[in-house]
Short mmCIF file of C-alpha atoms in Angstrom, two decimals:
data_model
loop_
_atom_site.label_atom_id
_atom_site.label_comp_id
_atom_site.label_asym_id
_atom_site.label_seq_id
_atom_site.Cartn_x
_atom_site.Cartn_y
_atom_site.Cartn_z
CA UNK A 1 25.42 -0.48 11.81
CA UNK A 2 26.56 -3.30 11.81
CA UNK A 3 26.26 -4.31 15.28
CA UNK A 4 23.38 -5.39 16.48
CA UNK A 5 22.58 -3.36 19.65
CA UNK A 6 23.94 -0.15 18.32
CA UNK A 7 21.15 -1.24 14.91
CA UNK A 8 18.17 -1.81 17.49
CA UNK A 9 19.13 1.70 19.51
CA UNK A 10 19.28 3.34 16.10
CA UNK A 11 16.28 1.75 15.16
CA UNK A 12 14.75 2.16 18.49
CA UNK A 13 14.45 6.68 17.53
CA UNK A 14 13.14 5.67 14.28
CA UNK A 15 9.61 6.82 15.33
CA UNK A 16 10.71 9.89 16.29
CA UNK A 17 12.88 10.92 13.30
CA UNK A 18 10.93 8.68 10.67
CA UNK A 19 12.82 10.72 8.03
CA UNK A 20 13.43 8.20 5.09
CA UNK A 21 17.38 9.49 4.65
CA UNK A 22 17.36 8.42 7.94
CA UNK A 23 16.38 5.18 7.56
CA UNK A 24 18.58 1.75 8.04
CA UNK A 25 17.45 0.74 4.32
CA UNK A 26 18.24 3.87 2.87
CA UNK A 27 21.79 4.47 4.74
CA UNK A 28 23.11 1.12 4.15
CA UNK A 29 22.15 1.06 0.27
CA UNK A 30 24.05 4.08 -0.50
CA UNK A 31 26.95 3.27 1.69
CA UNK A 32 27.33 0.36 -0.86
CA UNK A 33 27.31 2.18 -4.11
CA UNK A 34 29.72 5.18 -2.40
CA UNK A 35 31.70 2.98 -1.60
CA UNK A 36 31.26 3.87 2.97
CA UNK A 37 30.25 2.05 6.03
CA UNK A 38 27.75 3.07 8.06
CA UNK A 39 28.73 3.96 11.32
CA UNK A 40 26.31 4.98 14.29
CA UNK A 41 26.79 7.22 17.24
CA UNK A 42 24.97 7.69 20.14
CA UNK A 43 25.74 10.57 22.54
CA UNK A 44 24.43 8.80 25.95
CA UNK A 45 24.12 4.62 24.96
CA UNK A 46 21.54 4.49 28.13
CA UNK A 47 18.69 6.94 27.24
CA UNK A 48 19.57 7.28 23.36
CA UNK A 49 19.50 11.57 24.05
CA UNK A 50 20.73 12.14 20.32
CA UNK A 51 22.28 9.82 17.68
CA UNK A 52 23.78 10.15 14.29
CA UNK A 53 24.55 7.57 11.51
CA UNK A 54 27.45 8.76 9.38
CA UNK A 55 28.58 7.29 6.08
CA UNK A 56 31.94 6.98 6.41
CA UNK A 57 35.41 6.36 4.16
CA UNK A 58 38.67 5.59 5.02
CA UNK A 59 41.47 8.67 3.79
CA UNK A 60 45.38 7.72 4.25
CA UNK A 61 45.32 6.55 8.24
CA UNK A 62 42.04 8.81 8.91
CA UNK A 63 38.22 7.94 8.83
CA UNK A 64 36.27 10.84 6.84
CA UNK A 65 32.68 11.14 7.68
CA UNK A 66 31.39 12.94 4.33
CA UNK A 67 28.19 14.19 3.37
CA UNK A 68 26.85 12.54 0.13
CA UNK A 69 25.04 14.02 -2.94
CA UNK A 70 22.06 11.46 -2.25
CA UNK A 71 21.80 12.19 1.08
CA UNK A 72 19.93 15.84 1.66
CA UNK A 73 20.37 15.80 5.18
CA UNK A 74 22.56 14.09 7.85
CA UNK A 75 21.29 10.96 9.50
CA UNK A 76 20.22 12.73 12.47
CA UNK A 77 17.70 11.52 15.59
CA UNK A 78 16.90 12.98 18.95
CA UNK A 79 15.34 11.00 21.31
CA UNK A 80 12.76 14.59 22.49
CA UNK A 81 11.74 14.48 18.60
CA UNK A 82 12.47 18.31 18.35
CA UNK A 83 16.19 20.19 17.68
CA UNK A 84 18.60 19.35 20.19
CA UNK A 85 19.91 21.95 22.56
CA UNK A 86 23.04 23.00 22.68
CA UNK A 87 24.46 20.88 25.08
CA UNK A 88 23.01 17.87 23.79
CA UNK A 89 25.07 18.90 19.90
CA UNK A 90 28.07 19.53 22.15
CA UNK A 91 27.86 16.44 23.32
CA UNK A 92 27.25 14.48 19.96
CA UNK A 93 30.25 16.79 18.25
CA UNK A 94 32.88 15.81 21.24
CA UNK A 95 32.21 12.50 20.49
CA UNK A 96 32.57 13.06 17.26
CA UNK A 97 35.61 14.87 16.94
CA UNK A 98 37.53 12.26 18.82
CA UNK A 99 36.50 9.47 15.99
CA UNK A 100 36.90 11.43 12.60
CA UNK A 101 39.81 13.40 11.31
CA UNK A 102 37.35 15.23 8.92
CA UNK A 103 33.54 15.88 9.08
CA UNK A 104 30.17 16.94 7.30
CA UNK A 105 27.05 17.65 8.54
CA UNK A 106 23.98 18.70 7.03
CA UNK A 107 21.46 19.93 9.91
CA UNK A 108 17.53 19.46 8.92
CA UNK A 109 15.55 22.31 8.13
CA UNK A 110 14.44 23.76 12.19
CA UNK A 111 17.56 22.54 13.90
CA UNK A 112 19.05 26.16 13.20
CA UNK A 113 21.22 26.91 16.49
CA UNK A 114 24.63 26.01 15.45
CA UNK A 115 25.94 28.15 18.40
CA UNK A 116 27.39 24.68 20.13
CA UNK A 117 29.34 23.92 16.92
CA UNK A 118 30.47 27.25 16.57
CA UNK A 119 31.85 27.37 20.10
CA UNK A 120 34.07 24.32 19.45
CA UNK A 121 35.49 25.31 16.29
CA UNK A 122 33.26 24.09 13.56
CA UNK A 123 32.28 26.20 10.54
CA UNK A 124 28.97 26.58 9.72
CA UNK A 125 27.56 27.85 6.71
CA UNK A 126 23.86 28.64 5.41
CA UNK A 127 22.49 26.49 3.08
CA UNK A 128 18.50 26.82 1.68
CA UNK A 129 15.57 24.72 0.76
CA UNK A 130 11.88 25.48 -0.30
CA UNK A 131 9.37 23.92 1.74
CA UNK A 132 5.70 24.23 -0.14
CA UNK A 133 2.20 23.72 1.79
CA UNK A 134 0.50 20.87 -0.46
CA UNK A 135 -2.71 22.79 0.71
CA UNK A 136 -1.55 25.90 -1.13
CA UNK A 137 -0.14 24.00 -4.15
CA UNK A 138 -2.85 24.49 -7.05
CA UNK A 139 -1.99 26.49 -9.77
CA UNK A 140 -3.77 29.33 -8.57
CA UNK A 141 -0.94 30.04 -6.13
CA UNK A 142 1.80 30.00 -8.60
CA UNK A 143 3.87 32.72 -10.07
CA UNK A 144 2.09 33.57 -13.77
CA UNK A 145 4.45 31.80 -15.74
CA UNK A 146 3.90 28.41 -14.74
CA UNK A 147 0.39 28.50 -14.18
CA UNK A 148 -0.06 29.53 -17.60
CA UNK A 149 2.23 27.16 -18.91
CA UNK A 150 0.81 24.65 -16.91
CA UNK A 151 -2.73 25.40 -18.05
CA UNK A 152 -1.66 24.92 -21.71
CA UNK A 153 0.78 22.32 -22.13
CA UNK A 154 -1.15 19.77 -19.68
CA UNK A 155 -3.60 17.80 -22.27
CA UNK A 156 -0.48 17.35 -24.19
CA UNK A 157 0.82 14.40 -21.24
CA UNK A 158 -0.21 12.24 -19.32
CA UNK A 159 0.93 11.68 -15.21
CA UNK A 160 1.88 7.85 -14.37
CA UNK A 161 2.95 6.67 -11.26
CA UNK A 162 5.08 3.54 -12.19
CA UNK A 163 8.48 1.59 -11.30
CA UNK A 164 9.53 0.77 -14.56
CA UNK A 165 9.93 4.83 -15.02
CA UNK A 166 13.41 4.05 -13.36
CA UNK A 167 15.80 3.67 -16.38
CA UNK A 168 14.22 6.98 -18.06
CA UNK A 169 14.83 8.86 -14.91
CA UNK A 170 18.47 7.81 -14.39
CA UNK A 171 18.73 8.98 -18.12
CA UNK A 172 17.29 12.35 -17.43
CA UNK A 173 18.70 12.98 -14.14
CA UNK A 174 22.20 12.18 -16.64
CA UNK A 175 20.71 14.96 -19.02
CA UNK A 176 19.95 17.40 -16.58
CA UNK A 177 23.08 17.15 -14.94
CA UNK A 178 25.32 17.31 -18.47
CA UNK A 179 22.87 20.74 -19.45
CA UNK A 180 24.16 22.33 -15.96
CA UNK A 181 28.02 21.46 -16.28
CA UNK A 182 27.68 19.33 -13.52
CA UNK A 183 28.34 15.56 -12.74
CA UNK A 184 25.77 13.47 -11.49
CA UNK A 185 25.49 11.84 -8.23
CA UNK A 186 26.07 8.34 -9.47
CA UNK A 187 26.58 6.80 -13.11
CA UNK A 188 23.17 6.31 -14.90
CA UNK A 189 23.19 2.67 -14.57
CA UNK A 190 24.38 2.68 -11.17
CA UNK A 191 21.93 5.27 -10.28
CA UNK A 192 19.07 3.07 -11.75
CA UNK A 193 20.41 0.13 -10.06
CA UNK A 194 20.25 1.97 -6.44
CA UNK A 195 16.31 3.50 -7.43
CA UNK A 196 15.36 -0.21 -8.33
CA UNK A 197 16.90 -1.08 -5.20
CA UNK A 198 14.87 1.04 -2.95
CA UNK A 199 11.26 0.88 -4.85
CA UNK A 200 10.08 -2.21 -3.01
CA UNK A 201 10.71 -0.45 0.48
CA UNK A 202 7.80 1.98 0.13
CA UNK A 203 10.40 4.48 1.44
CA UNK A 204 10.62 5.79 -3.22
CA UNK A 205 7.95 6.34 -5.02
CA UNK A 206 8.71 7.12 -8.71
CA UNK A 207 6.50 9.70 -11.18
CA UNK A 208 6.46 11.77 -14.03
CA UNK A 209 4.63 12.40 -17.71
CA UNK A 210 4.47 10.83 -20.89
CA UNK A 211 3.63 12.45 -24.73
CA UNK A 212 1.83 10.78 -26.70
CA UNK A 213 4.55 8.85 -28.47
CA UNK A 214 4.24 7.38 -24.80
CA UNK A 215 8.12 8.76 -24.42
CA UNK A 216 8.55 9.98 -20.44
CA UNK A 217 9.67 14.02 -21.10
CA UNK A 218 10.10 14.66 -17.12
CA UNK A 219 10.46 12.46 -14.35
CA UNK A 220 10.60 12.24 -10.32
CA UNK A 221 11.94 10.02 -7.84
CA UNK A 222 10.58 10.83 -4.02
CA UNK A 223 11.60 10.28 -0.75
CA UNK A 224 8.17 9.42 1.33
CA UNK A 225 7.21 9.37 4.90
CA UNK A 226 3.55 10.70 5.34
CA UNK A 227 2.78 13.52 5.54
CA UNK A 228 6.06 14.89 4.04
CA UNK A 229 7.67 14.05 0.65
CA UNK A 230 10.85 14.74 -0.66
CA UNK A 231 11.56 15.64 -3.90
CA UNK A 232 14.93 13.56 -4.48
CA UNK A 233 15.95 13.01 -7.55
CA UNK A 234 14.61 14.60 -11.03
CA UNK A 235 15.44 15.05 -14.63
CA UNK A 236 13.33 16.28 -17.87
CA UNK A 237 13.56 17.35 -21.67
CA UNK A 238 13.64 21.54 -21.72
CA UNK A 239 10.14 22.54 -22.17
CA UNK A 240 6.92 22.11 -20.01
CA UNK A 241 6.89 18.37 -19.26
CA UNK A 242 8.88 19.15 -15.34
CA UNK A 243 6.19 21.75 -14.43
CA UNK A 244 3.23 19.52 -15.69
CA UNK A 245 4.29 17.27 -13.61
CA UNK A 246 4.94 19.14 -10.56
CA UNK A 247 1.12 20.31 -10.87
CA UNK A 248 0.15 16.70 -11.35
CA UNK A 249 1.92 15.13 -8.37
CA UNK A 250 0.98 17.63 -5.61
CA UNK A 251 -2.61 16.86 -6.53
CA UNK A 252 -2.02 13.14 -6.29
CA UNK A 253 -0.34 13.97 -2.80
CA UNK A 254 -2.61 16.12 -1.51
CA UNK A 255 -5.65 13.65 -2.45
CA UNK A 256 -3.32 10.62 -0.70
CA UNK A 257 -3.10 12.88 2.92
CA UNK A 258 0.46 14.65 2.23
CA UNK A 259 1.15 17.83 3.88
CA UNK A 260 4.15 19.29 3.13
CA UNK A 261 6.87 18.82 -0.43
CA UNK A 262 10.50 19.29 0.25
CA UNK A 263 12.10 20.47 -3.09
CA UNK A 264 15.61 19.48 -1.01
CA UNK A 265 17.93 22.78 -1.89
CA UNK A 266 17.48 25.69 -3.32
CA UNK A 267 21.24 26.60 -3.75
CA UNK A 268 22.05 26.91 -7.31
CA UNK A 269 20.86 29.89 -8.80
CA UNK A 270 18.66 28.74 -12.11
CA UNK A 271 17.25 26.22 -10.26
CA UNK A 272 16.15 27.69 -7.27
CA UNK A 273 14.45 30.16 -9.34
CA UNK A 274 12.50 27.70 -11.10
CA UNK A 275 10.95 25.98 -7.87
CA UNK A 276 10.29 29.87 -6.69
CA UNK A 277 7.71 30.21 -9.07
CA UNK A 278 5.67 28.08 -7.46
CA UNK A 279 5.63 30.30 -4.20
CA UNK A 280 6.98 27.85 -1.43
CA UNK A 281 8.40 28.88 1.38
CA UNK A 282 12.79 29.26 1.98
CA UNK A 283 13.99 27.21 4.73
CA UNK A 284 17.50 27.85 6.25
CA UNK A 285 19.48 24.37 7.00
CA UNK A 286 22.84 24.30 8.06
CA UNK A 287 25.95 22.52 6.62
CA UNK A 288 28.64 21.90 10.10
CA UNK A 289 32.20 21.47 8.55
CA UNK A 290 34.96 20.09 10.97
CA UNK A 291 38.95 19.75 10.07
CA UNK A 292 40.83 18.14 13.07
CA UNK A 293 44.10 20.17 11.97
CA UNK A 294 45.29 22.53 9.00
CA UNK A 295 46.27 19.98 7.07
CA UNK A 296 42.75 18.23 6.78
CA UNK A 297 41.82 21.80 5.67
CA UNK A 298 44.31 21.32 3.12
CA UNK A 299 43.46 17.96 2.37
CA UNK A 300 39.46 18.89 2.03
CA UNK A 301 40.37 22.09 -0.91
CA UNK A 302 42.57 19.79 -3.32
CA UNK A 303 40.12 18.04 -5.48
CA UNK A 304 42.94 15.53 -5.77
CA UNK A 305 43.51 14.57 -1.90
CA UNK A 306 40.08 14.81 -1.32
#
C-alpha cells in the first residue's frame, strides 16, 4: 500500500467494492495496532480483473498473510463488482501462493464457489452470518422474547448516537469478552484508541443506550457504507439494554435510507442464538486456509509458533 500506483489501482475498484473493511483508511489503521503491513495484489496490473489487500506479518524467514479479529471479511475487490469466477480466484490464489508461506481468507457473504481453491489445495471451511432486511426489522417480526422485552424495558433508556460513547464501548466490548472466556480483539485502551481513530472518517458510527443515572448499559460500534451497515464491534451489561438498542438503531437506519444490517458471524453458539431471535436471514461465507508445506500446518496448530 504503500506504493503509490499499486494505492491508486486499489483505490481505483473502490466504487465497486465500497465495503468499509475494504477501505485504505480502515486497512492501514489496523495494520498499525496488529502490528502488519498492508500489502496489495492485483491478479492482471492492466485491467485490475480482481485484487486483494492482505495484512501481513513476518514469521521466522516467511511472510504470513492472517486474517484479523477486526477484520470480518478479507479485503477483497473485483473489477465486474459481482463474485469472481473461478478462473479469475485461480488466478488471484497462484499469485498468492508464490508470495506467502501461510494464508487466510475470509470470502464475503455471495462469493460461495470455492471450487478454484479447492482444486489447488486450499481448505475451505463454512463459516455463517445473519443478514436482516432493515424493512422487516420492527419488533413485530421478532421472535416473542425480545419483542416483549423490548416493549417493556424501552422507557427505561434512552438511544444516543455520540463519539464520546467510545471509552464505554471499549469497556464493554472488555466485559463481554471476559463473560464468554474469550480475549478481546485488542486491549481496551488500544481498542478505544483505534475507534477514536476511525470516527472522523464517516466509515464508524458509534451508538447505544443510557439509564437514567445517564450510565451507557449497551453499546455499538458500526461499519457504514449506505445502504449496508455492519454491526462491528459491541458490548453491554446482562439484561435488556443490547436488545433496546438493537430496536432503536434499525429504526434510526431505516429512517436514514439503510437497507440491509450485517450482524458479522453467527458462529458461536449463545450468540448466534441471540441475534436469531430477531429473524434475519443465515448467510454462508467462506474462510480459504492455505499451508505452503506440512510444517506451516504444524506451525499454524501450536498456539506457541503461531
Amino acid at each position: 500500500m504503500d506504493d503509490p500506483l499499486c494505492r491508486q489501482r486499489w483505490e481505483a475498484l473502490e466504487l465497486l467494492c465500497p465495503a468499509p473493511f475494504a477501505q485504505t483508511l480502515v486497512l492501514t489503521t489496523l495494520a498499525r495496532h496488529f502490528g502488519r503491513r498492508v500489502e496489495v495484489i492485483l491478479s492482471d496490473a492492466d485491467r485490475n480483473v480482481l485484487a486483494t489487500a492482505l495484512l501481513v506479518r513476518h514469521q521466522h524467514l516467511w511472510h504470513v498473510a492472517a486474517q484479523l479479529p477486526l477484520l470480518p471479511y478479507a479485503a477483497l475487490r473485483s473489477h465486474a463488482a459481482t463474485a469472481p469466477s473461478p478462473e479469475q480466484l485461480a488466478a488471484l490464489l497462484e499469485l498468492l501462493e508464490h508470495r506467502y508461506a501461510r494464508i487466510d481468507l475470509h470470502l464475503p457473504p455471495g462469493w460461495v464457489d470455492v471450487r478454484a481453491a479447492l482444486w489447488r489445495g486450499w481448505r475451505a471451511r463454512p463459516l455463517y452470518t445473519y443478514q436482516l432486511s432493515l424493512t422487516h426489522s420492527g419488533p413485530e417480526h421478532w421472535s416473542e422474547n425480545p419483542r416483549r422485552l423490548f416493549r417493556k424495558a424501552r422507557a427505561q433508556y434512552h438511544f444516543v448516537e455520540d463519539a464520546a460513547l467510545a471509552p464505554a464501548l471499549a469497556q464493554l466490548v472488555r466485559l463481554s469478552y471476559a463473560r464468554h472466556r474469550r480475549h478481546p480483539p485488542l486491549p481496551e485502551t488500544q481498542l478505544r484508541t483505534l475507534l477514536e481513530e476511525l470516527l472522523p472518517s464517516g466509515l464508524l458510527r458509534l451508538f447505544g443506550v443510557v439509564n437514567d443515572r445517564a450510565y451507557p448499559e449497551a453499546a455499538v460500534a458500526l461499519l457504514v457504507h449506505p445502504p449496508h451497515a455492519w454491526y462491528w464491534l459491541a458490548g453491554s451489561e446482562p439484561g435488556p439494554a443490547m436488545t433496546v438498542l438493537l430496536g432503536e438503531l434499525w429504526q434510526r437506519l431505516q429512517a436514514e435510507g439503510f437497507e440491509i444490517f450485517d450482524f458479522v458471524g453467527a458462529n458461536t453458539p449463545s450468540i448466534a442464538e441471540f441475534k436469531r431471535r430477531f429473524k434475519p436471514k443465515l448467510r454462508l461465507y467462506f474462510r480459504l486456509e492455505y499451508d505452503r508445506s506440512a510444517l506451516h500446518t504444524l506451525l499454524r496448530r501450536l498456539p506457541g509458533l503461531r
